[in-house]
Structure formats: C-alpha cells, structure tokens
Amino acid sequence: MSSIVDQLSCSNEYLNLVLNTINSALFLVNQDVEVESFNDSFHTLFSKPEDEIIGKLCGNAIGCIYTVKENKLCGSTSNCKKCLLRHCLTKTLSTKKSVYKQKLDRDFVIKGRTYTKHFQFSTHYITYNGINHVLIVLEDVTDLVNKNIGLDVLNKQKNELLGMAAHDLRNPLATIQMYSSFLEKAPIEVLQTDQGKELLSTIQDTSSFMLHLLDDVLNVSTIESGQIVLQKQEKDFLAFLD
C-alpha cells in the first residue's frame, strides 16, 4: 500500500486532483509574498481570473479592503503593519515554522461588492526548486460565525426577557406573601369584613396576573421550539379598544 501511495504522491496529476478537491482555499506565495499558485476552492471563494491572482501580492490577490479602498499594494496600506495574515506569512518565512488556526476577520471586495468575511488560516513553510515559499490554508467560517452571533443575540434577548419576568414576578409574590401573612395572624372575623374581602380579592388578582405572566414565558419557549399552535377566537374589537 505504501508503495502505491508513494507513486501517487509523485504524480502531478494526482496532487492537483487532491489539492483541487479540498474544500479549503489553498494558495502558495513566494518570499516576496506574491501568489504563485492556487487551487479551485481559492478561485471559487474570491471569484477572480487567474491574471488577477498569479504574480499579485497576497492582499491584492484576495481583495483585501485596504488595498482596494486605498488603491495601494499589499504591504503599503494603513493596515498592513497590523495585518495578522501578513505577520504570520513573514514569520513562517523567517522561522520556517508553521502557524496554525489563526483568525482573520475583515472586509473583502469580491466581484465589485464588499463582504465581511471570517477566515481561519494556517501557514506552512515549503522549499521548492531552492526557493522559499509559504502555503496558506484558508477556511471560510463566515456562516458559522454569523450563526454564533445570531445565537448570542437570541440568548441575550432570552436572558433579558427572563430577567424582566423574574422582576415582574417578584412584586406580586411579595404582595401575596404580605397579605397572606396578615390574614394568617388576623382573627377569622376579619375575612368577613370589607378589608378582608379586599385582601383576598387582591391575592386572587395577583395570582391570576402571575399565571398569565408564566403562560407568556412558556409561550416564548414554545415559539422557540417551533411548536406554537394558534388558538383563534372571535372578539368584539370595539369593546376591546374601549
């Protein structure tokens, strides 16, 4: 088996097939940070013709927003000194050590439109024909990041809702506790007085309010689970508005 793998690994056709079927975008830059080769996933991700990629500096080839807006070459924009991708490329070239799973969050110009992209990339040192190169493996994790952001927003809204519900429940509970404690210690005759009846009525109304509030909270959970069932009823809208 190993001899077959060795033979295949020496085949340019086989290597090209492997590289072009990988979902990650791969591209090779030389010691001047110019792109010398790329795979199909790279072409699909950035949607550029070959003449706008090969021989171009890394940032220009991938449509970095700073190179486009400032109309400058990669390495001379206002952001290049802070660019993590460029830093990792130069570090790998100088130390010959790989850098793994770094994050790159930035706007890119693709087909004339600006997109916010979230990438995870690794850099690997390669020597080919006596020339130093860096292979960049670029994974587009934009959809995953956006989903996580959406989940964070929903979770924050849920926490705010539960916080308000807890606050709205605390006051009625305090009222029920206070009134029931008073009635517990009061003579039984008090229950027959107007004051006693008013206290009992308040306890009942407050309990109903709490039950409705809890129903609303449970309805939110039902909506989130996608199992809500609408119960339609005829209503007199004029009476409702009055």
GROMACS .gro file of C-alpha atoms in nm:
model
  242
    1MET     CA    1   0.000   0.000   0.000
    2SER     CA    2   0.277   0.243   0.091
    3SER     CA    3   0.449   0.197  -0.246
    4ILE     CA    4   0.125   0.285  -0.427
    5VAL     CA    5   0.085   0.598  -0.213
    6ASP     CA    6   0.447   0.692  -0.284
    7GLN     CA    7   0.390   0.653  -0.657
    8LEU     CA    8   0.072   0.857  -0.647
    9SER     CA    9   0.233   1.132  -0.439
   10CYS     CA   10   0.494   1.175  -0.712
   11SER     CA   11   0.223   1.223  -0.973
   12ASN     CA   12   0.146   1.588  -1.053
   13GLU     CA   13  -0.194   1.483  -1.182
   14TYR     CA   14  -0.275   1.313  -0.852
   15LEU     CA   15  -0.151   1.607  -0.645
   16ASN     CA   16  -0.355   1.853  -0.850
   17LEU     CA   17  -0.661   1.633  -0.805
   18VAL     CA   18  -0.614   1.626  -0.428
   19LEU     CA   19  -0.550   1.999  -0.398
   20ASN     CA   20  -0.848   2.092  -0.612
   21THR     CA   21  -1.093   1.870  -0.426
   22ILE     CA   22  -1.006   2.015  -0.084
   23ASN     CA   23  -1.276   2.249   0.047
   24SER     CA   24  -1.019   2.484   0.199
   25ALA     CA   25  -0.871   2.754  -0.022
   26LEU     CA   26  -0.500   2.688  -0.079
   27PHE     CA   27  -0.251   2.929  -0.226
   28LEU     CA   28   0.126   2.942  -0.247
   29VAL     CA   29   0.323   3.266  -0.205
   30ASN     CA   30   0.694   3.326  -0.260
   31GLN     CA   31   0.935   3.515  -0.037
   32ASP     CA   32   0.807   3.843  -0.185
   33VAL     CA   33   0.453   3.745  -0.074
   34GLU     CA   34   0.341   3.709  -0.435
   35VAL     CA   35   0.091   3.438  -0.522
   36GLU     CA   36   0.240   3.168  -0.744
   37SER     CA   37  -0.031   2.902  -0.736
   38PHE     CA   38  -0.381   2.838  -0.601
   39ASN     CA   39  -0.648   2.569  -0.603
   40ASP     CA   40  -1.007   2.564  -0.729
   41SER     CA   41  -1.152   2.644  -0.385
   42PHE     CA   42  -0.947   2.965  -0.377
   43HIS     CA   43  -1.084   3.062  -0.719
   44THR     CA   44  -1.441   2.986  -0.605
   45LEU     CA   45  -1.402   3.184  -0.282
   46PHE     CA   46  -1.259   3.502  -0.432
   47SER     CA   47  -1.403   3.477  -0.787
   48LYS     CA   48  -1.105   3.627  -0.967
   49PRO     CA   49  -0.947   3.540  -1.303
   50GLU     CA   50  -0.600   3.390  -1.294
   51ASP     CA   51  -0.429   3.703  -1.427
   52GLU     CA   52  -0.556   3.895  -1.121
   53ILE     CA   53  -0.412   3.635  -0.884
   54ILE     CA   54  -0.085   3.492  -1.016
   55GLY     CA   55   0.207   3.727  -0.954
   56LYS     CA   56  -0.003   3.956  -0.739
   57LEU     CA   57   0.076   4.038  -0.378
   58CYS     CA   58  -0.130   3.842  -0.125
   59GLY     CA   59  -0.362   4.124  -0.015
   60ASN     CA   60  -0.427   4.236  -0.372
   61ALA     CA   61  -0.497   3.881  -0.487
   62ILE     CA   62  -0.757   3.814  -0.218
   63GLY     CA   63  -0.926   4.154  -0.246
   64CYS     CA   64  -0.832   4.295   0.095
   65ILE     CA   65  -1.050   4.603   0.151
   66TYR     CA   66  -0.749   4.819   0.240
   67THR     CA   67  -0.569   4.751  -0.089
   68VAL     CA   68  -0.887   4.834  -0.283
   69LYS     CA   69  -1.002   5.145  -0.096
   70GLU     CA   70  -0.656   5.295  -0.065
   71ASN     CA   71  -0.556   5.175  -0.414
   72LYS     CA   72  -0.223   5.050  -0.279
   73LEU     CA   73  -0.013   4.736  -0.295
   74CYS     CA   74  -0.025   4.484  -0.015
   75GLY     CA   75   0.242   4.581   0.237
   76SER     CA   76   0.193   4.955   0.197
   77THR     CA   77  -0.163   5.012   0.324
   78SER     CA   78  -0.255   5.170   0.655
   79ASN     CA   79  -0.346   4.827   0.795
   80CYS     CA   80  -0.053   4.614   0.676
   81LYS     CA   81   0.153   4.655   0.993
   82LYS     CA   82  -0.144   4.525   1.194
   83CYS     CA   83  -0.239   4.250   0.947
   84LEU     CA   84  -0.223   3.910   1.118
   85LEU     CA   85  -0.209   3.721   0.787
   86ARG     CA   86   0.090   3.918   0.666
   87HIS     CA   87   0.258   3.886   1.006
   88CYS     CA   88   0.217   3.506   1.001
   89LEU     CA   89   0.345   3.482   0.642
   90THR     CA   90   0.663   3.673   0.720
   91LYS     CA   91   0.707   3.482   1.045
   92THR     CA   92   0.682   3.147   0.866
   93LEU     CA   93   0.930   3.261   0.600
   94SER     CA   94   1.182   3.377   0.861
   95THR     CA   95   1.148   3.095   1.114
   96LYS     CA   96   1.045   2.812   0.876
   97LYS     CA   97   0.779   2.718   1.130
   98SER     CA   98   0.410   2.667   1.065
   99VAL     CA   99   0.141   2.880   1.223
  100TYR     CA  100  -0.193   2.710   1.290
  101LYS     CA  101  -0.558   2.816   1.305
  102GLN     CA  102  -0.535   3.192   1.326
  103LYS     CA  103  -0.844   3.411   1.283
  104LEU     CA  104  -0.883   3.675   1.015
  105ASP     CA  105  -1.194   3.898   1.029
  106ARG     CA  106  -1.207   4.162   0.757
  107ASP     CA  107  -1.396   4.313   0.467
  108PHE     CA  108  -1.305   4.186   0.121
  109VAL     CA  109  -1.404   4.308  -0.223
  110ILE     CA  110  -1.539   4.017  -0.430
  111LYS     CA  111  -1.689   4.079  -0.774
  112GLY     CA  112  -1.700   4.450  -0.702
  113ARG     CA  113  -1.900   4.410  -0.380
  114THR     CA  114  -1.781   4.433  -0.021
  115TYR     CA  115  -1.830   4.132   0.206
  116THR     CA  116  -1.738   4.082   0.569
  117LYS     CA  117  -1.555   3.751   0.589
  118HIS     CA  118  -1.435   3.541   0.881
  119PHE     CA  119  -1.144   3.313   0.799
  120GLN     CA  120  -0.935   3.060   0.986
  121PHE     CA  121  -0.593   3.013   0.833
  122SER     CA  122  -0.265   2.825   0.875
  123THR     CA  123   0.073   2.889   0.715
  124HIS     CA  124   0.332   2.623   0.624
  125TYR     CA  125   0.692   2.663   0.508
  126ILE     CA  126   0.783   2.493   0.180
  127THR     CA  127   1.103   2.491  -0.028
  128TYR     CA  128   1.055   2.426  -0.400
  129ASN     CA  129   1.336   2.442  -0.657
  130GLY     CA  130   1.554   2.606  -0.396
  131ILE     CA  131   1.307   2.891  -0.341
  132ASN     CA  132   1.130   2.958  -0.012
  133HIS     CA  133   0.751   2.952  -0.021
  134VAL     CA  134   0.461   2.961   0.221
  135LEU     CA  135   0.148   2.753   0.170
  136ILE     CA  136  -0.162   2.919   0.314
  137VAL     CA  137  -0.463   2.706   0.405
  138LEU     CA  138  -0.767   2.933   0.428
  139GLU     CA  139  -1.103   2.816   0.565
  140ASP     CA  140  -1.415   3.031   0.528
  141VAL     CA  141  -1.600   3.012   0.861
  142THR     CA  142  -1.824   3.313   0.795
  143ASP     CA  143  -2.152   3.120   0.809
  144LEU     CA  144  -2.055   2.954   1.137
  145VAL     CA  145  -1.951   3.284   1.295
  146ASN     CA  146  -2.272   3.456   1.181
  147LYS     CA  147  -2.482   3.172   1.323
  148ASN     CA  148  -2.299   3.200   1.655
  149ILE     CA  149  -2.354   3.577   1.658
  150GLY     CA  150  -2.724   3.519   1.592
  151LEU     CA  151  -2.742   3.266   1.875
  152ASP     CA  152  -2.566   3.509   2.109
  153VAL     CA  153  -2.823   3.778   2.026
  154LEU     CA  154  -3.113   3.539   2.085
  155ASN     CA  155  -2.960   3.421   2.410
  156LYS     CA  156  -2.915   3.780   2.527
  157GLN     CA  157  -3.278   3.861   2.441
  158LYS     CA  158  -3.395   3.550   2.624
  159ASN     CA  159  -3.195   3.645   2.933
  160GLU     CA  160  -3.339   3.997   2.923
  161LEU     CA  161  -3.691   3.856   2.892
  162LEU     CA  162  -3.639   3.615   3.181
  163GLY     CA  163  -3.489   3.897   3.387
  164MET     CA  164  -3.797   4.114   3.328
  165ALA     CA  165  -4.025   3.819   3.403
  166ALA     CA  166  -3.841   3.748   3.727
  167HIS     CA  167  -3.872   4.115   3.826
  168ASP     CA  168  -4.244   4.119   3.743
  169LEU     CA  169  -4.297   3.800   3.943
  170ARG     CA  170  -4.111   3.924   4.249
  171ASN     CA  171  -4.351   4.210   4.328
  172PRO     CA  172  -4.673   4.000   4.307
  173LEU     CA  173  -4.514   3.730   4.520
  174ALA     CA  174  -4.418   3.987   4.781
  175THR     CA  175  -4.775   4.119   4.780
  176ILE     CA  176  -4.925   3.771   4.820
  177GLN     CA  177  -4.682   3.687   5.098
  178MET     CA  178  -4.752   4.011   5.285
  179TYR     CA  179  -5.130   3.991   5.258
  180SER     CA  180  -5.149   3.620   5.339
  181SER     CA  181  -4.925   3.671   5.644
  182PHE     CA  182  -5.157   3.945   5.765
  183LEU     CA  183  -5.467   3.728   5.718
  184GLU     CA  184  -5.299   3.433   5.887
  185LYS     CA  185  -5.250   3.633   6.206
  186ALA     CA  186  -5.578   3.824   6.189
  187PRO     CA  187  -5.895   3.699   6.364
  188ILE     CA  188  -6.119   3.489   6.143
  189GLU     CA  189  -6.385   3.757   6.161
  190VAL     CA  190  -6.163   3.985   5.953
  191LEU     CA  191  -6.228   3.765   5.648
  192GLN     CA  192  -6.593   3.875   5.658
  193THR     CA  193  -6.511   4.245   5.662
  194ASP     CA  194  -6.464   4.467   5.357
  195GLN     CA  195  -6.091   4.487   5.432
  196GLY     CA  196  -6.058   4.111   5.448
  197LYS     CA  197  -6.252   4.062   5.126
  198GLU     CA  198  -6.038   4.326   4.956
  199LEU     CA  199  -5.719   4.149   5.066
  200LEU     CA  200  -5.845   3.815   4.938
  201SER     CA  201  -5.951   3.976   4.609
  202THR     CA  202  -5.604   4.130   4.573
  203ILE     CA  203  -5.439   3.792   4.637
  204GLN     CA  204  -5.661   3.632   4.375
  205ASP     CA  205  -5.598   3.905   4.115
  206THR     CA  206  -5.225   3.896   4.181
  207SER     CA  207  -5.217   3.517   4.145
  208SER     CA  208  -5.402   3.543   3.812
  209PHE     CA  209  -5.152   3.803   3.691
  210MET     CA  210  -4.864   3.570   3.780
  211LEU     CA  211  -5.027   3.279   3.598
  212HIS     CA  212  -5.072   3.489   3.282
  213LEU     CA  213  -4.712   3.604   3.306
  214LEU     CA  214  -4.588   3.246   3.337
  215ASP     CA  215  -4.805   3.147   3.041
  216ASP     CA  216  -4.636   3.421   2.835
  217VAL     CA  217  -4.292   3.294   2.932
  218LEU     CA  218  -4.389   2.938   2.843
  219ASN     CA  219  -4.529   3.062   2.511
  220VAL     CA  220  -4.188   3.212   2.429
  221SER     CA  221  -4.029   2.871   2.488
  222THR     CA  222  -4.295   2.713   2.267
  223ILE     CA  223  -4.229   2.965   1.990
  224GLU     CA  224  -3.855   2.892   2.006
  225SER     CA  225  -3.920   2.519   1.976
  226GLY     CA  226  -4.140   2.579   1.670
  227GLN     CA  227  -4.439   2.407   1.830
  228ILE     CA  228  -4.670   2.703   1.882
  229VAL     CA  229  -5.038   2.642   1.799
  230LEU     CA  230  -5.263   2.942   1.738
  231GLN     CA  231  -5.599   2.941   1.914
  232LYS     CA  232  -5.837   3.164   1.718
  233GLN     CA  233  -6.130   3.327   1.894
  234GLU     CA  234  -6.391   3.578   1.784
  235LYS     CA  235  -6.360   3.912   1.963
  236ASP     CA  236  -6.552   4.238   1.970
  237PHE     CA  237  -6.277   4.479   1.864
  238LEU     CA  238  -6.477   4.790   1.953
  239ALA     CA  239  -6.521   4.663   2.307
  240PHE     CA  240  -6.156   4.565   2.318
  241LEU     CA  241  -6.044   4.914   2.209
  242ASP     CA  242  -6.282   5.079   2.457
   0.00000   0.00000   0.00000
